[in-house]
Coordinates of C-alpha atoms in Angstrom, one line a residue:
M1 CA -37.3 17.2 -2.9
S2 CA -39.4 15.4 -0.3
T3 CA -37.6 14.0 2.7
S4 CA -39.2 10.7 1.8
A5 CA -37.1 9.5 -1.2
R6 CA -38.8 8.4 -4.3
F7 CA -37.6 7.8 -7.8
D8 CA -38.0 11.0 -9.8
R9 CA -37.3 10.6 -13.5
G10 CA -37.1 14.4 -13.8
H11 CA -33.9 14.5 -11.8
T12 CA -32.2 11.9 -14.0
D13 CA -33.4 13.6 -17.1
D14 CA -31.9 16.8 -15.8
L15 CA -28.6 15.0 -15.0
M16 CA -28.4 13.8 -18.6
S17 CA -28.8 17.4 -19.8
F18 CA -26.1 18.5 -17.4
L19 CA -23.7 15.8 -18.6
A20 CA -24.3 16.7 -22.3
A21 CA -23.8 20.4 -21.6
S22 CA -20.6 19.9 -19.6
P23 CA -17.9 18.4 -21.9
S24 CA -15.2 20.1 -19.9
P25 CA -14.7 21.1 -16.2
Y26 CA -15.0 24.7 -17.3
H27 CA -18.5 24.1 -18.8
A28 CA -19.5 22.1 -15.7
V29 CA -18.8 24.9 -13.3
A30 CA -20.4 27.4 -15.6
N31 CA -23.6 25.3 -15.7
A32 CA -23.5 24.8 -11.9
A33 CA -23.2 28.6 -11.5
E34 CA -26.1 29.3 -13.8
R35 CA -28.3 26.9 -11.8
L36 CA -27.3 28.5 -8.5
E37 CA -27.9 32.0 -9.9
K38 CA -31.5 31.0 -10.7
A39 CA -31.8 30.0 -7.0
G40 CA -30.7 33.4 -5.9
F41 CA -26.9 32.9 -5.5
R42 CA -24.5 35.6 -6.8
Q43 CA -20.9 35.4 -7.8
V44 CA -18.2 37.1 -5.7
L45 CA -14.7 37.8 -7.0
E46 CA -11.7 36.7 -5.0
T47 CA -10.0 40.0 -5.7
D48 CA -12.9 42.0 -4.1
A49 CA -13.7 42.6 -0.5
W50 CA -16.4 40.4 0.9
D51 CA -19.2 41.5 3.1
G52 CA -20.8 39.4 5.8
S53 CA -24.4 39.7 4.7
A54 CA -26.7 36.7 4.5
G55 CA -27.4 34.9 1.2
G56 CA -26.0 32.6 -1.3
R57 CA -22.6 33.2 -3.0
F58 CA -20.1 31.3 -5.2
V59 CA -16.5 31.7 -6.3
L60 CA -15.4 30.4 -9.7
R61 CA -11.7 29.6 -10.4
G62 CA -10.9 27.8 -13.6
G63 CA -12.6 24.4 -13.4
A64 CA -13.6 24.7 -9.7
I65 CA -16.5 26.2 -7.9
V66 CA -17.1 26.8 -4.2
A67 CA -20.7 27.9 -3.3
W68 CA -22.2 28.6 0.2
F69 CA -25.3 29.9 1.8
V70 CA -25.4 32.0 4.9
P71 CA -28.8 32.3 6.7
E72 CA -29.8 35.5 8.3
G73 CA -28.3 35.9 11.8
T74 CA -25.6 33.2 11.4
A75 CA -22.9 33.5 14.0
P76 CA -19.3 33.7 12.8
H77 CA -18.4 30.4 14.5
T78 CA -21.2 28.5 12.8
P79 CA -19.8 25.2 11.4
F80 CA -20.0 24.3 7.7
R81 CA -21.6 21.2 6.1
I82 CA -19.8 20.6 2.8
V83 CA -20.5 18.4 -0.2
G84 CA -17.2 17.8 -2.0
A85 CA -16.9 16.6 -5.5
H86 CA -14.7 17.0 -8.6
T87 CA -15.4 18.3 -12.1
D88 CA -12.7 16.6 -14.2
S89 CA -12.9 13.2 -15.9
P90 CA -10.2 11.1 -17.6
N91 CA -9.9 12.0 -21.3
L92 CA -7.7 13.0 -24.2
R93 CA -6.4 16.6 -24.1
V94 CA -4.9 18.7 -26.9
K95 CA -1.1 19.3 -26.7
P96 CA 0.4 22.8 -27.0
L97 CA 1.5 22.1 -30.6
P98 CA -1.5 20.1 -31.8
D99 CA -1.1 20.0 -35.6
T100 CA 0.5 16.7 -36.7
G101 CA -0.1 13.8 -39.1
S102 CA 1.6 11.6 -41.7
Y103 CA 0.9 9.4 -44.8
G104 CA -1.8 11.8 -46.0
W105 CA -3.7 11.9 -42.7
R106 CA -4.2 15.1 -40.7
Q107 CA -4.1 14.4 -36.9
I108 CA -4.2 16.2 -33.6
A109 CA -1.6 15.6 -31.0
V110 CA -3.2 14.7 -27.6
E111 CA -2.0 13.9 -24.1
I112 CA -3.6 11.3 -21.9
Y113 CA -5.3 12.9 -18.9
G114 CA -5.9 10.8 -15.8
G115 CA -6.5 7.0 -15.6
T116 CA -8.3 6.8 -18.9
L117 CA -9.6 3.4 -20.2
L118 CA -7.8 4.0 -23.6
N119 CA -9.7 1.4 -25.6
T120 CA -13.1 3.1 -24.9
W121 CA -11.9 6.1 -26.9
L122 CA -11.3 4.0 -30.1
D123 CA -13.6 4.3 -33.0
R124 CA -15.9 6.9 -31.4
D125 CA -17.0 10.1 -33.0
L126 CA -15.3 12.8 -30.9
G127 CA -16.0 16.5 -30.4
L128 CA -13.7 19.2 -29.0
A129 CA -14.4 21.5 -26.0
G130 CA -12.7 23.6 -23.3
R131 CA -11.6 27.2 -23.0
L132 CA -9.6 29.7 -24.9
T133 CA -7.5 32.4 -23.3
L134 CA -7.7 35.8 -25.0
R135 CA -5.1 38.5 -25.2
D136 CA -6.7 40.6 -22.5
G137 CA -6.6 37.6 -20.1
S138 CA -10.3 36.7 -20.3
H139 CA -11.5 33.2 -21.2
R140 CA -14.1 32.0 -23.7
L141 CA -15.8 28.6 -23.4
V142 CA -16.0 26.6 -26.7
S143 CA -17.8 23.4 -27.5
L144 CA -17.7 21.8 -30.9
D145 CA -20.2 19.1 -30.3
R146 CA -20.1 17.3 -33.6
A147 CA -18.1 14.5 -35.2
L148 CA -14.7 16.1 -35.7
L149 CA -12.1 13.5 -34.7
R150 CA -11.7 9.7 -34.4
V151 CA -9.0 7.4 -33.0
P152 CA -9.2 4.5 -35.4
Q153 CA -8.4 1.0 -34.2
L154 CA -6.1 -1.3 -36.2
A155 CA -8.1 -3.9 -38.2
P156 CA -7.8 -7.5 -36.9
H157 CA -6.3 -8.6 -40.2
L158 CA -3.2 -6.5 -39.2
D159 CA -3.2 -7.7 -35.6
R160 CA -4.1 -11.4 -35.6
S161 CA -3.6 -11.7 -31.8
V162 CA -5.9 -8.9 -30.7
N163 CA -8.7 -11.3 -29.7
T164 CA -6.5 -13.9 -28.1
D165 CA -3.6 -11.9 -26.5
G166 CA -5.6 -8.7 -25.9
L167 CA -5.4 -5.2 -27.2
K168 CA -2.1 -3.4 -26.5
L169 CA -2.1 0.3 -26.9
D170 CA 0.9 2.6 -26.9
R171 CA -0.2 5.9 -25.3
Q172 CA 2.0 7.9 -27.6
R173 CA 1.7 6.1 -31.0
H174 CA -1.8 4.7 -31.0
M175 CA -4.0 7.4 -29.5
Q176 CA -3.5 10.3 -31.9
P177 CA -6.9 11.1 -33.5
I178 CA -7.5 11.7 -37.2
W179 CA -9.5 14.8 -38.3
G180 CA -8.9 15.0 -42.0
L181 CA -6.8 14.4 -45.1
G182 CA -3.8 16.2 -46.4
E183 CA -0.6 17.6 -44.8
P184 CA -0.8 19.2 -41.4
E185 CA -0.4 23.0 -41.2
E186 CA 0.9 24.8 -38.1
G187 CA -1.9 26.6 -36.3
E188 CA -4.7 25.1 -38.3
L189 CA -6.6 23.6 -35.3
I190 CA -6.7 26.8 -33.3
R191 CA -7.7 28.8 -36.4
F192 CA -10.5 26.3 -37.0
V193 CA -11.7 26.5 -33.4
A194 CA -11.5 30.3 -33.5
D195 CA -13.5 30.5 -36.7
E196 CA -16.1 28.0 -35.4
S197 CA -16.5 30.1 -32.2
G198 CA -16.5 33.6 -33.9
I199 CA -13.2 34.7 -32.4
D200 CA -10.2 36.3 -34.1
A201 CA -7.4 33.6 -34.0
E202 CA -4.8 36.4 -33.5
N203 CA -6.6 37.2 -30.2
I204 CA -6.0 33.7 -28.8
T205 CA -2.9 33.4 -26.6
G206 CA -3.6 30.0 -24.9
W207 CA -6.0 27.1 -24.8
D208 CA -7.2 24.2 -22.6
L209 CA -9.0 21.9 -25.0
M210 CA -10.1 18.3 -24.7
L211 CA -11.9 15.6 -26.6
H212 CA -15.3 14.2 -25.8
A213 CA -17.6 11.5 -27.1
I214 CA -20.6 13.2 -28.8
E215 CA -23.0 10.3 -28.2
P216 CA -25.6 11.7 -25.8
P217 CA -26.6 10.2 -22.4
A218 CA -29.4 7.7 -22.6
Y219 CA -31.6 5.4 -20.6
L220 CA -30.7 1.7 -21.1
G221 CA -32.2 -1.7 -20.5
R222 CA -35.5 -3.4 -21.0
D223 CA -37.1 -1.3 -18.2
R224 CA -35.0 1.8 -18.8
D225 CA -33.7 1.4 -15.2
L226 CA -30.1 2.1 -16.2
M227 CA -28.4 5.3 -17.5
A228 CA -25.4 5.4 -19.7
G229 CA -23.4 8.5 -20.3
P230 CA -20.1 10.3 -20.2
R231 CA -18.3 11.9 -17.2
M232 CA -20.5 10.5 -14.5
D233 CA -17.2 10.3 -12.6
N234 CA -17.8 12.8 -11.2
L235 CA -20.3 15.2 -12.7
L236 CA -23.1 13.0 -11.3
S237 CA -22.0 14.3 -7.8
V238 CA -21.5 17.9 -9.0
H239 CA -25.0 17.9 -10.3
A240 CA -26.5 16.3 -7.2
G241 CA -24.6 18.7 -4.9
T242 CA -25.6 21.8 -6.9
A243 CA -29.3 20.7 -6.8
A244 CA -29.1 19.9 -3.1
L245 CA -27.5 23.2 -2.2
A246 CA -30.1 25.2 -4.1
A247 CA -32.9 23.3 -2.5
V248 CA -31.6 23.9 1.0
A249 CA -30.9 27.6 0.4
T250 CA -34.4 28.3 -0.9
G251 CA -36.1 26.1 1.6
S252 CA -38.0 24.5 -1.2
G253 CA -37.1 20.9 -0.4
T254 CA -37.6 20.1 -4.1
G255 CA -34.2 20.9 -5.4
T256 CA -33.7 17.7 -7.4
G257 CA -36.9 17.7 -9.3
S258 CA -37.4 18.3 -13.0
G259 CA -35.5 21.6 -13.0
G260 CA -32.5 20.3 -11.2
T261 CA -32.1 23.5 -9.1
A262 CA -34.6 25.0 -6.7
G263 CA -38.3 24.6 -6.4
D264 CA -40.7 27.4 -5.4
G265 CA -38.7 28.6 -2.4
A266 CA -38.1 32.2 -1.4
G267 CA -34.7 32.6 -3.0
A268 CA -31.2 32.4 -1.6
D269 CA -31.2 35.9 -0.3
G270 CA -31.0 35.0 3.4
S271 CA -34.7 35.5 4.1
G272 CA -37.7 33.3 4.1
T273 CA -35.6 30.1 4.6
P274 CA -35.7 27.8 7.6
S275 CA -33.1 28.2 10.3
L276 CA -30.0 26.0 9.6
P277 CA -27.6 24.8 12.2
Y278 CA -24.8 24.8 9.6
I279 CA -23.7 26.8 6.6
P280 CA -24.3 24.5 3.6
V281 CA -21.4 24.4 1.1
L282 CA -20.7 22.9 -2.3
A283 CA -17.0 22.5 -3.2
A284 CA -16.3 21.0 -6.7
F285 CA -12.6 20.9 -7.6
D286 CA -10.6 20.2 -10.7
H287 CA -7.7 17.9 -11.2
E288 CA -8.8 15.1 -8.9
E289 CA -8.0 12.5 -11.6
N290 CA -4.3 13.4 -11.5
G291 CA -3.7 14.1 -7.8
S292 CA -5.6 17.3 -6.9
Q293 CA -2.3 19.3 -6.7
S294 CA -3.2 22.6 -8.3
D295 CA -4.7 26.0 -7.4
T296 CA -8.1 24.6 -8.4
G297 CA -7.6 21.1 -6.9
A298 CA -8.6 19.8 -3.5
D299 CA -5.0 19.8 -2.3
G300 CA -4.8 23.6 -3.0
P301 CA -5.9 26.4 -0.6
L302 CA -9.2 27.3 -2.4
L303 CA -11.7 25.7 0.0
G304 CA -9.9 26.8 3.2
T305 CA -9.5 30.3 1.9
V306 CA -13.2 30.7 1.0
L307 CA -14.4 29.2 4.3
E308 CA -12.0 31.4 6.3
R309 CA -13.0 34.6 4.4
S310 CA -16.6 33.8 5.1
V311 CA -15.9 33.6 8.8
L312 CA -14.0 36.9 8.8
A313 CA -16.5 38.7 6.6
R314 CA -19.1 38.0 9.3
G315 CA -16.9 39.7 11.9
G316 CA -15.2 36.5 13.1
T317 CA -11.8 36.0 14.6
Y318 CA -9.2 33.2 14.4
E319 CA -11.0 31.7 17.4
D320 CA -14.3 31.7 15.5
R321 CA -12.6 30.2 12.5
A322 CA -11.1 27.4 14.6
R323 CA -14.5 26.7 16.2
A324 CA -16.2 26.6 12.9
F325 CA -13.7 24.2 11.3
A326 CA -13.8 21.9 14.4
G327 CA -17.5 21.4 13.9
T328 CA -17.4 21.1 10.1
I329 CA -18.2 17.9 8.3
C330 CA -17.6 17.1 4.6
L331 CA -19.2 14.5 2.5
S332 CA -16.8 13.7 -0.3
S333 CA -19.1 12.4 -3.0
D334 CA -17.5 10.5 -5.9
T335 CA -18.5 7.4 -7.9
G336 CA -17.6 4.0 -6.7
H337 CA -17.7 0.4 -8.0
A338 CA -20.9 -1.6 -8.4
V339 CA -20.4 -5.3 -8.5
H340 CA -19.5 -6.3 -12.1
P341 CA -21.4 -9.5 -13.0
N342 CA -18.6 -10.6 -15.3
Y343 CA -15.8 -10.0 -12.8
A344 CA -17.4 -10.7 -9.4
E345 CA -14.2 -12.1 -8.0
R346 CA -12.6 -8.7 -8.2
H347 CA -15.0 -7.4 -5.5
D348 CA -15.2 -8.0 -1.8
P349 CA -17.4 -11.1 -1.2
T350 CA -19.3 -9.5 1.7
H351 CA -19.7 -5.9 0.4
Q352 CA -21.4 -5.9 -3.0
P353 CA -23.0 -2.6 -3.9
R354 CA -25.7 -2.9 -6.6
A355 CA -27.2 -0.4 -9.1
N356 CA -30.3 1.4 -7.8
G357 CA -29.5 0.2 -4.2
G358 CA -28.9 3.8 -3.1
P359 CA -25.7 5.7 -2.4
I360 CA -22.6 4.0 -1.1
L361 CA -20.5 4.6 2.0
K362 CA -16.8 4.1 1.0
V363 CA -14.5 2.6 3.7
N364 CA -10.8 1.8 3.7
V365 CA -8.9 1.4 7.0
N366 CA -5.7 2.6 5.3
M367 CA -7.4 6.0 4.7
R368 CA -7.6 5.8 1.0
Y369 CA -11.1 6.9 1.9
A370 CA -11.6 9.2 4.9
T371 CA -14.6 7.4 6.5
D372 CA -14.5 6.2 10.1
G373 CA -17.2 4.9 12.4
S374 CA -18.2 8.4 13.4
G375 CA -18.6 9.4 9.8
R376 CA -20.6 6.3 9.1
G377 CA -23.1 7.6 11.7
V378 CA -23.3 11.0 10.0
F379 CA -24.1 9.4 6.6
A380 CA -26.5 6.8 8.0
T381 CA -28.4 9.6 9.9
A382 CA -28.8 11.7 6.7
C383 CA -30.0 8.7 4.7
E384 CA -32.4 7.7 7.4
K385 CA -33.8 11.3 7.5
A386 CA -34.2 11.3 3.7
G387 CA -35.7 7.8 3.6
V388 CA -32.9 6.7 1.3
P389 CA -31.4 3.2 1.3
W390 CA -27.7 3.0 1.3
Q391 CA -24.9 0.5 0.8
T392 CA -21.2 0.0 1.9
F393 CA -18.2 -0.4 -0.4
V394 CA -14.9 -1.9 0.7
S395 CA -12.2 -3.1 -1.8
N396 CA -11.2 -6.7 -2.1
N397 CA -8.1 -7.2 0.0
S398 CA -6.3 -8.5 -3.0
M399 CA -7.0 -5.4 -5.1
P400 CA -5.5 -1.9 -4.7
C401 CA -8.0 0.7 -3.5
G402 CA -8.5 4.0 -5.3
T403 CA -8.8 7.3 -3.5
T404 CA -10.7 10.6 -3.6
I405 CA -10.6 14.2 -2.4
G406 CA -11.8 12.9 0.9
P407 CA -8.5 12.1 2.7
I408 CA -6.9 15.3 1.1
T409 CA -9.7 17.5 2.5
A410 CA -9.5 15.9 5.9
A411 CA -5.8 16.3 6.2
R412 CA -5.4 19.7 4.6
H413 CA -8.2 21.4 6.6
G414 CA -8.5 19.3 9.7
I415 CA -12.2 18.7 9.2
Q416 CA -14.2 15.4 9.5
T417 CA -14.7 13.9 6.1
V418 CA -16.8 11.0 5.0
D419 CA -16.5 9.3 1.6
I420 CA -19.7 8.4 -0.3
G421 CA -21.0 8.2 -3.8
V422 CA -23.0 6.2 -6.4
A423 CA -22.0 2.7 -7.5
I424 CA -21.4 2.5 -11.3
L425 CA -19.8 0.3 -13.9
S426 CA -17.2 1.2 -16.5
M427 CA -15.6 3.8 -14.4
H428 CA -13.1 5.9 -16.4
S429 CA -14.6 4.8 -19.6
A430 CA -15.6 7.3 -22.2
R431 CA -19.1 6.1 -21.4
E432 CA -20.1 4.9 -17.9
L433 CA -23.2 3.2 -16.5
C434 CA -25.3 3.7 -13.4
G435 CA -28.7 2.8 -12.0
A436 CA -31.3 5.5 -13.1
D437 CA -32.6 5.8 -9.5
D438 CA -29.3 6.3 -7.8
P439 CA -28.6 10.0 -8.7
Y440 CA -31.9 11.1 -7.3
L441 CA -31.4 9.0 -4.1
L442 CA -27.9 10.6 -3.7
A443 CA -29.3 14.1 -4.0
N444 CA -32.0 13.4 -1.4
A445 CA -29.3 12.2 1.0
L446 CA -27.3 15.3 0.3
V447 CA -30.2 17.6 1.1
A448 CA -30.8 15.9 4.4
F449 CA -27.1 16.2 5.3
L450 CA -26.9 19.9 4.4
E451 CA -30.0 20.6 6.4
G452 CA -28.3 19.0 9.4

């Protein structure tokens, strides 16, 4: 990627491929890991001893990934520059006893995950994806990306007030999808998934399965200047962060081009790359949409443990760890709200982010976002270096403000954190909308930030 930002359709094409291939957090981290491996990174296990040699490494835990690059000769007290994101999106998830139904319909029992816009899941063709846990404790990713399930809406003849009083959905009674005819049979869903995946059903001891809309991402609009697709909140940031880290580690400067990983750099082996004043890091967590409190969430110890072990592996002490953390900065990258043309009164009248206007700086004085004036300077400097336009988002005072992993990261680890992202419409819908330029502009800004 050049330090002078330009619209690169190849990056957005690659983002669409990444979204389509990542129907669950587990698939998202596997795809991110594959891209990093192509850039020379290697996986390290948390149960193994770590060495302090230079190069790119990553840790996988469930639906989370933490990746970092150590240049040759990096001192133990060198600060980190972190791009933070999350891999999960609001959706419908399969319950432990999924086989249900009545009146001749076979259905699947689901639970609502996160702040889902329920109506957007109605009358869509839905697939099934996630991971299976096998008897030996290993996991197998599964993705049945075809029309298997559907949550049918009630016809207006049977709800005459739906277009006047609004749609009212009961989360328990109205959101159970149909997947066939007949009487339900205990264990039939898992047997079906096992058969489709070439696995012995008797070898499956657990599962984390979720539904996804099978309609692929697509360009939209007269000029194809918009992009519609699933799970942009927040795989758009995961994709940009992965591409940016690979680009910085290889010294290619082209990490967000058509391949979405690294360009023709020397490889993330610690040699042949420019000297970096910081250690660049990608931290993509699970469970942000329900509070981040898990062993793979931002409120867990994963990030702090990885960073500390990196310091110690390079011969550092507690003093080195404290010095490194004191100089560390995190950009918490998550989607935000573009001004909605049909609901402009819901937005702040003086802060109105627009699609294709560049990434947004998210500010809330009550610390729902972690940005302060100093953080604004960090982000502005990165965007200026990259030649990227940027905007500011502030909530309307009459509306509650959402939050991100930003304040959690700042409070848990004591590191400066700045909340940023890309402005979108239809957040938490089964299908969201953004400007087609903005993902590439975000990735350019992230490269400039990681380079310091």
